[in-house]
Amino acid sequence: MILKILELGPLMVNCYIVADEETKEAAVFDPSGEVDKILQALNHDGLKVKYIINTHTHWDHVGGNYQLQEATNAPIVTHEDEASALKTARDNAATFGLSCENSEAGMFVKEGDIIEVGSLRFKVVDLRGHSPAGLGFIFDGEISVEGKRETKKLIICGDAVFAGSIGRTDFPGGNMELLLQNIREKIFTLPDDTLILPGHGPASTVEREKKYNPFFQ
Ligand SMILES: [Zn+2]
Ligand SMILES: [Zn+2]
């Protein structure tokens, strides 16, 4: 699997591009803005976008949805209970004095579903607690990051857990107890060396967060 990490938009959201090296089929997780940079990264490797995936639909994570869809025709994928916020993203961003286009989901996924991108398979888990129905996507296999190859498991987890922190729970749909429980049950049960790819900030591992994340001590 090809993995590219771009930090984009006014709130520096991690946009993850994953792709099958053979078929060049790709998925873009959380296109948060600066779509020209996303398209440049896709074109560089001749990648074709099959899905635009939102881990959740806070406006800072979906700012590039509309433009990326215009450019690629790929459906926007998220949980059904996240979809309505896509239609109010413009107003939500405006309350922060920032701009964002509205967009519309074309496909819903939920816990237990498998998303296929070429030969890659991503298992969907429900990590709600930071938002109404935030999702995580687990991949198990060979990853190539900037030419370096390793075999490992990873989870793209949106704003559920960060290196040394967890997502805010004071937005609508937030629930701290539920978020902590979901992280414990669905992320901390993965192998220790599983790579955690969060919505903001540096990557981490399951082992590091279990040991050092202050919310779990
Ligand atoms: Zn968020
Ligand atoms: Zn965020």
PDB file of C-alpha atoms and ligand atoms in Angstrom:
ATOM      1  CA  MET A   1       0.000   0.000   0.000  1.00  0.00           C
ATOM      2  CA  ILE A   2       1.147   3.500  -0.810  1.00  0.00           C
ATOM      3  CA  LEU A   3       0.550   5.929   2.076  1.00  0.00           C
ATOM      4  CA  LYS A   4       0.889   9.686   1.717  1.00  0.00           C
ATOM      5  CA  ILE A   5       0.314  12.142   4.538  1.00  0.00           C
ATOM      6  CA  LEU A   6      -0.531  15.785   3.805  1.00  0.00           C
ATOM      7  CA  GLU A   7      -1.211  18.360   6.513  1.00  0.00           C
ATOM      8  CA  LEU A   8      -3.829  20.678   5.046  1.00  0.00           C
ATOM      9  CA  GLY A   9      -6.297  23.458   5.747  1.00  0.00           C
ATOM     10  CA  PRO A  10      -6.514  26.209   8.369  1.00  0.00           C
ATOM     11  CA  LEU A  11      -6.606  23.732  11.289  1.00  0.00           C
ATOM     12  CA  MET A  12      -3.764  21.570   9.959  1.00  0.00           C
ATOM     13  CA  VAL A  13      -5.754  18.373   9.467  1.00  0.00           C
ATOM     14  CA  ASN A  14      -3.910  15.224   8.382  1.00  0.00           C
ATOM     15  CA  CYS A  15      -5.189  14.135   4.983  1.00  0.00           C
ATOM     16  CA  TYR A  16      -4.201  10.526   4.252  1.00  0.00           C
ATOM     17  CA  ILE A  17      -3.951   9.190   0.718  1.00  0.00           C
ATOM     18  CA  VAL A  18      -3.814   5.386   0.506  1.00  0.00           C
ATOM     19  CA  ALA A  19      -3.441   3.450  -2.723  1.00  0.00           C
ATOM     20  CA  ASP A  20      -2.898   0.002  -4.164  1.00  0.00           C
ATOM     21  CA  GLU A  21       0.541  -0.021  -5.771  1.00  0.00           C
ATOM     22  CA  GLU A  22      -0.598  -2.412  -8.528  1.00  0.00           C
ATOM     23  CA  THR A  23      -3.965  -1.033  -9.614  1.00  0.00           C
ATOM     24  CA  LYS A  24      -3.256   2.600  -8.611  1.00  0.00           C
ATOM     25  CA  GLU A  25      -6.704   2.766  -7.052  1.00  0.00           C
ATOM     26  CA  ALA A  26      -6.757   5.226  -4.147  1.00  0.00           C
ATOM     27  CA  ALA A  27      -8.845   6.565  -1.279  1.00  0.00           C
ATOM     28  CA  VAL A  28      -8.454  10.031   0.204  1.00  0.00           C
ATOM     29  CA  PHE A  29      -9.257  10.320   3.921  1.00  0.00           C
ATOM     30  CA  ASP A  30     -10.309  13.757   5.201  1.00  0.00           C
ATOM     31  CA  PRO A  31      -9.506  16.100   2.296  1.00  0.00           C
ATOM     32  CA  SER A  32      -9.414  19.127   4.542  1.00  0.00           C
ATOM     33  CA  GLY A  33      -8.543  21.760   1.944  1.00  0.00           C
ATOM     34  CA  GLU A  34      -5.799  22.818  -0.473  1.00  0.00           C
ATOM     35  CA  VAL A  35      -7.158  20.350  -3.005  1.00  0.00           C
ATOM     36  CA  ASP A  36      -4.499  21.373  -5.529  1.00  0.00           C
ATOM     37  CA  LYS A  37      -1.917  19.725  -3.245  1.00  0.00           C
ATOM     38  CA  ILE A  38      -4.010  16.550  -3.020  1.00  0.00           C
ATOM     39  CA  LEU A  39      -4.393  16.393  -6.791  1.00  0.00           C
ATOM     40  CA  GLN A  40      -0.672  16.991  -7.239  1.00  0.00           C
ATOM     41  CA  ALA A  41       0.119  14.081  -4.901  1.00  0.00           C
ATOM     42  CA  LEU A  42      -2.364  11.832  -6.752  1.00  0.00           C
ATOM     43  CA  ASN A  43      -1.064  12.791 -10.180  1.00  0.00           C
ATOM     44  CA  HIS A  44       2.540  12.306  -9.115  1.00  0.00           C
ATOM     45  CA  ASP A  45       1.903   8.553  -8.762  1.00  0.00           C
ATOM     46  CA  GLY A  46      -0.861   8.265 -11.368  1.00  0.00           C
ATOM     47  CA  LEU A  47      -3.460   7.425  -8.712  1.00  0.00           C
ATOM     48  CA  LYS A  48      -7.194   7.229  -9.389  1.00  0.00           C
ATOM     49  CA  VAL A  49      -9.544   8.103  -6.516  1.00  0.00           C
ATOM     50  CA  LYS A  50     -12.232   5.507  -5.799  1.00  0.00           C
ATOM     51  CA  TYR A  51     -13.490   6.956  -2.515  1.00  0.00           C
ATOM     52  CA  ILE A  52     -13.339  10.248  -0.647  1.00  0.00           C
ATOM     53  CA  ILE A  53     -13.686   9.159   2.986  1.00  0.00           C
ATOM     54  CA  ASN A  54     -14.550  11.362   5.982  1.00  0.00           C
ATOM     55  CA  THR A  55     -13.590   9.920   9.375  1.00  0.00           C
ATOM     56  CA  HIS A  56     -16.145  12.414  10.655  1.00  0.00           C
ATOM     57  CA  THR A  57     -17.667  15.582   9.259  1.00  0.00           C
ATOM     58  CA  HIS A  58     -16.375  18.455  11.394  1.00  0.00           C
ATOM     59  CA  TRP A  59     -15.907  21.231   8.866  1.00  0.00           C
ATOM     60  CA  ASP A  60     -12.120  21.291   9.189  1.00  0.00           C
ATOM     61  CA  HIS A  61     -11.963  17.695   7.883  1.00  0.00           C
ATOM     62  CA  VAL A  62     -14.271  18.120   4.906  1.00  0.00           C
ATOM     63  CA  GLY A  63     -13.162  21.462   3.449  1.00  0.00           C
ATOM     64  CA  GLY A  64     -11.832  19.825   0.264  1.00  0.00           C
ATOM     65  CA  ASN A  65     -14.732  17.385  -0.265  1.00  0.00           C
ATOM     66  CA  TYR A  66     -16.550  19.441  -2.857  1.00  0.00           C
ATOM     67  CA  GLN A  67     -13.554  20.381  -4.988  1.00  0.00           C
ATOM     68  CA  LEU A  68     -12.017  16.910  -4.820  1.00  0.00           C
ATOM     69  CA  GLN A  69     -15.306  15.372  -5.873  1.00  0.00           C
ATOM     70  CA  GLU A  70     -15.576  17.834  -8.770  1.00  0.00           C
ATOM     71  CA  ALA A  71     -12.097  16.787  -9.877  1.00  0.00           C
ATOM     72  CA  THR A  72     -12.413  13.011  -9.396  1.00  0.00           C
ATOM     73  CA  ASN A  73     -16.143  12.120  -9.448  1.00  0.00           C
ATOM     74  CA  ALA A  74     -15.527   9.793  -6.477  1.00  0.00           C
ATOM     75  CA  PRO A  75     -18.316   9.335  -3.915  1.00  0.00           C
ATOM     76  CA  ILE A  76     -18.015  10.843  -0.439  1.00  0.00           C
ATOM     77  CA  VAL A  77     -18.127   8.088   2.171  1.00  0.00           C
ATOM     78  CA  THR A  78     -18.984   8.493   5.865  1.00  0.00           C
ATOM     79  CA  HIS A  79     -21.379   7.236   8.564  1.00  0.00           C
ATOM     80  CA  GLU A  80     -25.043   8.032   8.015  1.00  0.00           C
ATOM     81  CA  ASP A  81     -25.207   9.906  11.342  1.00  0.00           C
ATOM     82  CA  GLU A  82     -22.374  12.209  10.211  1.00  0.00           C
ATOM     83  CA  ALA A  83     -23.847  13.083   6.833  1.00  0.00           C
ATOM     84  CA  SER A  84     -26.119  16.007   7.736  1.00  0.00           C
ATOM     85  CA  ALA A  85     -23.153  18.133   8.871  1.00  0.00           C
ATOM     86  CA  LEU A  86     -21.789  18.056   5.308  1.00  0.00           C
ATOM     87  CA  LYS A  87     -24.700  20.239   4.252  1.00  0.00           C
ATOM     88  CA  THR A  88     -23.985  22.866   6.929  1.00  0.00           C
ATOM     89  CA  ALA A  89     -20.176  22.877   6.697  1.00  0.00           C
ATOM     90  CA  ARG A  90     -20.180  26.320   5.080  1.00  0.00           C
ATOM     91  CA  ASP A  91     -22.122  27.913   7.971  1.00  0.00           C
ATOM     92  CA  ASN A  92     -20.120  26.030  10.596  1.00  0.00           C
ATOM     93  CA  ALA A  93     -16.824  27.237   9.115  1.00  0.00           C
ATOM     94  CA  ALA A  94     -18.197  30.776   8.856  1.00  0.00           C
ATOM     95  CA  THR A  95     -18.685  30.923  12.637  1.00  0.00           C
ATOM     96  CA  PHE A  96     -14.876  30.631  12.840  1.00  0.00           C
ATOM     97  CA  GLY A  97     -14.478  33.267  10.135  1.00  0.00           C
ATOM     98  CA  LEU A  98     -13.296  30.629   7.651  1.00  0.00           C
ATOM     99  CA  SER A  99     -14.683  29.268   4.407  1.00  0.00           C
ATOM    100  CA  CYS A 100     -15.652  25.737   3.404  1.00  0.00           C
ATOM    101  CA  GLU A 101     -17.939  24.309   0.681  1.00  0.00           C
ATOM    102  CA  ASN A 102     -20.956  22.160   1.467  1.00  0.00           C
ATOM    103  CA  SER A 103     -20.974  18.641   0.027  1.00  0.00           C
ATOM    104  CA  GLU A 104     -23.098  15.505   0.075  1.00  0.00           C
ATOM    105  CA  ALA A 105     -22.387  11.896   1.047  1.00  0.00           C
ATOM    106  CA  GLY A 106     -22.809   9.285  -1.682  1.00  0.00           C
ATOM    107  CA  MET A 107     -22.200   6.144   0.366  1.00  0.00           C
ATOM    108  CA  PHE A 108     -22.631   5.235   4.047  1.00  0.00           C
ATOM    109  CA  VAL A 109     -20.508   2.798   6.042  1.00  0.00           C
ATOM    110  CA  LYS A 110     -20.731   1.478   9.590  1.00  0.00           C
ATOM    111  CA  GLU A 111     -18.825  -0.747  12.000  1.00  0.00           C
ATOM    112  CA  GLY A 112     -17.982  -4.136  10.515  1.00  0.00           C
ATOM    113  CA  ASP A 113     -18.033  -2.973   6.898  1.00  0.00           C
ATOM    114  CA  ILE A 114     -15.016  -3.555   4.675  1.00  0.00           C
ATOM    115  CA  ILE A 115     -13.895  -0.881   2.222  1.00  0.00           C
ATOM    116  CA  GLU A 116     -11.963  -2.226  -0.749  1.00  0.00           C
ATOM    117  CA  VAL A 117      -9.453  -0.083  -2.609  1.00  0.00           C
ATOM    118  CA  GLY A 118      -7.782  -2.227  -5.255  1.00  0.00           C
ATOM    119  CA  SER A 119      -6.541  -5.227  -3.283  1.00  0.00           C
ATOM    120  CA  LEU A 120      -6.457  -3.243  -0.017  1.00  0.00           C
ATOM    121  CA  ARG A 121      -9.109  -3.871   2.595  1.00  0.00           C
ATOM    122  CA  PHE A 122     -10.043  -1.437   5.353  1.00  0.00           C
ATOM    123  CA  LYS A 123     -12.171  -2.632   8.255  1.00  0.00           C
ATOM    124  CA  VAL A 124     -14.536   0.016   9.615  1.00  0.00           C
ATOM    125  CA  VAL A 125     -14.902   0.569  13.371  1.00  0.00           C
ATOM    126  CA  ASP A 126     -17.204   2.985  15.184  1.00  0.00           C
ATOM    127  CA  LEU A 127     -15.222   5.426  17.359  1.00  0.00           C
ATOM    128  CA  ARG A 128     -18.050   7.818  18.231  1.00  0.00           C
ATOM    129  CA  GLY A 129     -17.607  10.120  21.209  1.00  0.00           C
ATOM    130  CA  HIS A 130     -15.794  13.082  19.632  1.00  0.00           C
ATOM    131  CA  SER A 131     -18.624  13.477  17.087  1.00  0.00           C
ATOM    132  CA  PRO A 132     -21.996  11.746  16.474  1.00  0.00           C
ATOM    133  CA  ALA A 133     -20.518   8.731  14.627  1.00  0.00           C
ATOM    134  CA  GLY A 134     -16.783   9.138  14.003  1.00  0.00           C
ATOM    135  CA  LEU A 135     -15.183   6.180  12.252  1.00  0.00           C
ATOM    136  CA  GLY A 136     -11.834   4.388  12.287  1.00  0.00           C
ATOM    137  CA  PHE A 137     -10.340   2.411   9.392  1.00  0.00           C
ATOM    138  CA  ILE A 138      -8.027  -0.516  10.123  1.00  0.00           C
ATOM    139  CA  PHE A 139      -5.554  -1.800   7.543  1.00  0.00           C
ATOM    140  CA  ASP A 140      -3.350  -4.846   7.941  1.00  0.00           C
ATOM    141  CA  GLY A 141      -0.539  -5.444   5.471  1.00  0.00           C
ATOM    142  CA  GLU A 142       2.477  -4.036   3.715  1.00  0.00           C
ATOM    143  CA  ILE A 143       2.877  -0.274   3.740  1.00  0.00           C
ATOM    144  CA  SER A 144       5.277   1.792   1.680  1.00  0.00           C
ATOM    145  CA  VAL A 145       5.821   5.313   3.028  1.00  0.00           C
ATOM    146  CA  GLU A 146       8.063   7.443   0.827  1.00  0.00           C
ATOM    147  CA  GLY A 147       9.784   4.366  -0.558  1.00  0.00           C
ATOM    148  CA  LYS A 148      10.305   2.666   2.829  1.00  0.00           C
ATOM    149  CA  ARG A 149       8.488  -0.646   3.173  1.00  0.00           C
ATOM    150  CA  GLU A 150       7.159  -2.245   6.329  1.00  0.00           C
ATOM    151  CA  THR A 151       4.497  -4.763   7.205  1.00  0.00           C
ATOM    152  CA  LYS A 152       2.191  -3.621   9.908  1.00  0.00           C
ATOM    153  CA  LYS A 153      -1.271  -2.784  11.007  1.00  0.00           C
ATOM    154  CA  LEU A 154      -2.520   0.779  11.062  1.00  0.00           C
ATOM    155  CA  ILE A 155      -5.645   2.656  12.027  1.00  0.00           C
ATOM    156  CA  ILE A 156      -6.787   5.969  10.572  1.00  0.00           C
ATOM    157  CA  CYS A 157      -8.818   7.254  13.507  1.00  0.00           C
ATOM    158  CA  GLY A 158      -9.856  10.864  12.861  1.00  0.00           C
ATOM    159  CA  ASP A 159     -10.088  12.905  16.049  1.00  0.00           C
ATOM    160  CA  ALA A 160     -10.726   9.971  18.414  1.00  0.00           C
ATOM    161  CA  VAL A 161      -7.181   9.715  19.788  1.00  0.00           C
ATOM    162  CA  PHE A 162      -4.029  11.792  19.222  1.00  0.00           C
ATOM    163  CA  ALA A 163      -0.411  11.334  20.281  1.00  0.00           C
ATOM    164  CA  GLY A 164      -0.775  12.132  23.983  1.00  0.00           C
ATOM    165  CA  SER A 165      -4.395  13.283  23.893  1.00  0.00           C
ATOM    166  CA  ILE A 166      -7.963  12.516  22.812  1.00  0.00           C
ATOM    167  CA  GLY A 167     -10.539  14.418  20.772  1.00  0.00           C
ATOM    168  CA  ARG A 168     -12.669  17.151  22.332  1.00  0.00           C
ATOM    169  CA  THR A 169     -16.058  15.998  23.552  1.00  0.00           C
ATOM    170  CA  ASP A 170     -17.709  19.406  24.029  1.00  0.00           C
ATOM    171  CA  PHE A 171     -19.128  19.589  20.478  1.00  0.00           C
ATOM    172  CA  PRO A 172     -22.636  18.321  19.597  1.00  0.00           C
ATOM    173  CA  GLY A 173     -22.721  14.527  19.769  1.00  0.00           C
ATOM    174  CA  GLY A 174     -19.682  14.437  22.079  1.00  0.00           C
ATOM    175  CA  ASN A 175     -19.482  11.855  24.870  1.00  0.00           C
ATOM    176  CA  MET A 176     -16.257  11.435  26.837  1.00  0.00           C
ATOM    177  CA  GLU A 177     -17.159   8.092  28.476  1.00  0.00           C
ATOM    178  CA  LEU A 178     -18.104   6.572  25.155  1.00  0.00           C
ATOM    179  CA  LEU A 179     -14.995   7.922  23.428  1.00  0.00           C
ATOM    180  CA  LEU A 180     -12.670   6.488  26.095  1.00  0.00           C
ATOM    181  CA  GLN A 181     -14.492   3.162  25.947  1.00  0.00           C
ATOM    182  CA  ASN A 182     -14.279   2.993  22.152  1.00  0.00           C
ATOM    183  CA  ILE A 183     -10.553   3.770  22.188  1.00  0.00           C
ATOM    184  CA  ARG A 184      -9.940   1.120  24.858  1.00  0.00           C
ATOM    185  CA  GLU A 185     -12.021  -1.551  23.154  1.00  0.00           C
ATOM    186  CA  LYS A 186     -11.318  -0.921  19.478  1.00  0.00           C
ATOM    187  CA  ILE A 187      -7.843   0.669  19.297  1.00  0.00           C
ATOM    188  CA  PHE A 188      -5.975  -0.512  22.405  1.00  0.00           C
ATOM    189  CA  THR A 189      -6.895  -4.131  21.619  1.00  0.00           C
ATOM    190  CA  LEU A 190      -4.910  -3.936  18.360  1.00  0.00           C
ATOM    191  CA  PRO A 191      -1.286  -5.193  18.379  1.00  0.00           C
ATOM    192  CA  ASP A 192       1.136  -2.893  20.257  1.00  0.00           C
ATOM    193  CA  ASP A 193       3.035  -1.871  17.124  1.00  0.00           C
ATOM    194  CA  THR A 194      -0.126  -0.793  15.258  1.00  0.00           C
ATOM    195  CA  LEU A 195       0.421   2.645  13.775  1.00  0.00           C
ATOM    196  CA  ILE A 196      -2.132   5.236  14.895  1.00  0.00           C
ATOM    197  CA  LEU A 197      -2.756   7.884  12.218  1.00  0.00           C
ATOM    198  CA  PRO A 198      -4.762  10.666  13.858  1.00  0.00           C
ATOM    199  CA  GLY A 199      -6.634  13.636  12.411  1.00  0.00           C
ATOM    200  CA  HIS A 200      -4.108  16.143  13.754  1.00  0.00           C
ATOM    201  CA  GLY A 201      -0.469  15.998  14.801  1.00  0.00           C
ATOM    202  CA  PRO A 202       2.119  13.240  14.586  1.00  0.00           C
ATOM    203  CA  ALA A 203       1.476   9.512  14.205  1.00  0.00           C
ATOM    204  CA  SER A 204       1.769   7.254  17.246  1.00  0.00           C
ATOM    205  CA  THR A 205       1.460   3.576  18.150  1.00  0.00           C
ATOM    206  CA  VAL A 206      -0.974   1.608  20.268  1.00  0.00           C
ATOM    207  CA  GLU A 207       1.833   0.772  22.707  1.00  0.00           C
ATOM    208  CA  ARG A 208       2.830   4.414  23.197  1.00  0.00           C
ATOM    209  CA  GLU A 209      -0.724   5.636  23.796  1.00  0.00           C
ATOM    210  CA  LYS A 210      -1.548   2.797  26.189  1.00  0.00           C
ATOM    211  CA  LYS A 211       1.572   3.642  28.192  1.00  0.00           C
ATOM    212  CA  TYR A 212       1.725   7.429  28.074  1.00  0.00           C
ATOM    213  CA  ASN A 213      -1.622   8.949  27.031  1.00  0.00           C
ATOM    214  CA  PRO A 214      -2.708  10.879  30.165  1.00  0.00           C
ATOM    215  CA  PHE A 215      -6.387  10.040  29.562  1.00  0.00           C
ATOM    216  CA  PHE A 216      -5.706   6.348  30.166  1.00  0.00           C
ATOM    217  CA  GLN A 217      -3.453   6.430  33.246  1.00  0.00           C
TER     218      GLN A 217
HETATM  219 ZN    ZN B   1     -13.253  16.739  14.824  1.00  0.00          ZN
HETATM  220 ZN    ZN B   2     -10.190  17.799  13.638  1.00  0.00          ZN
END
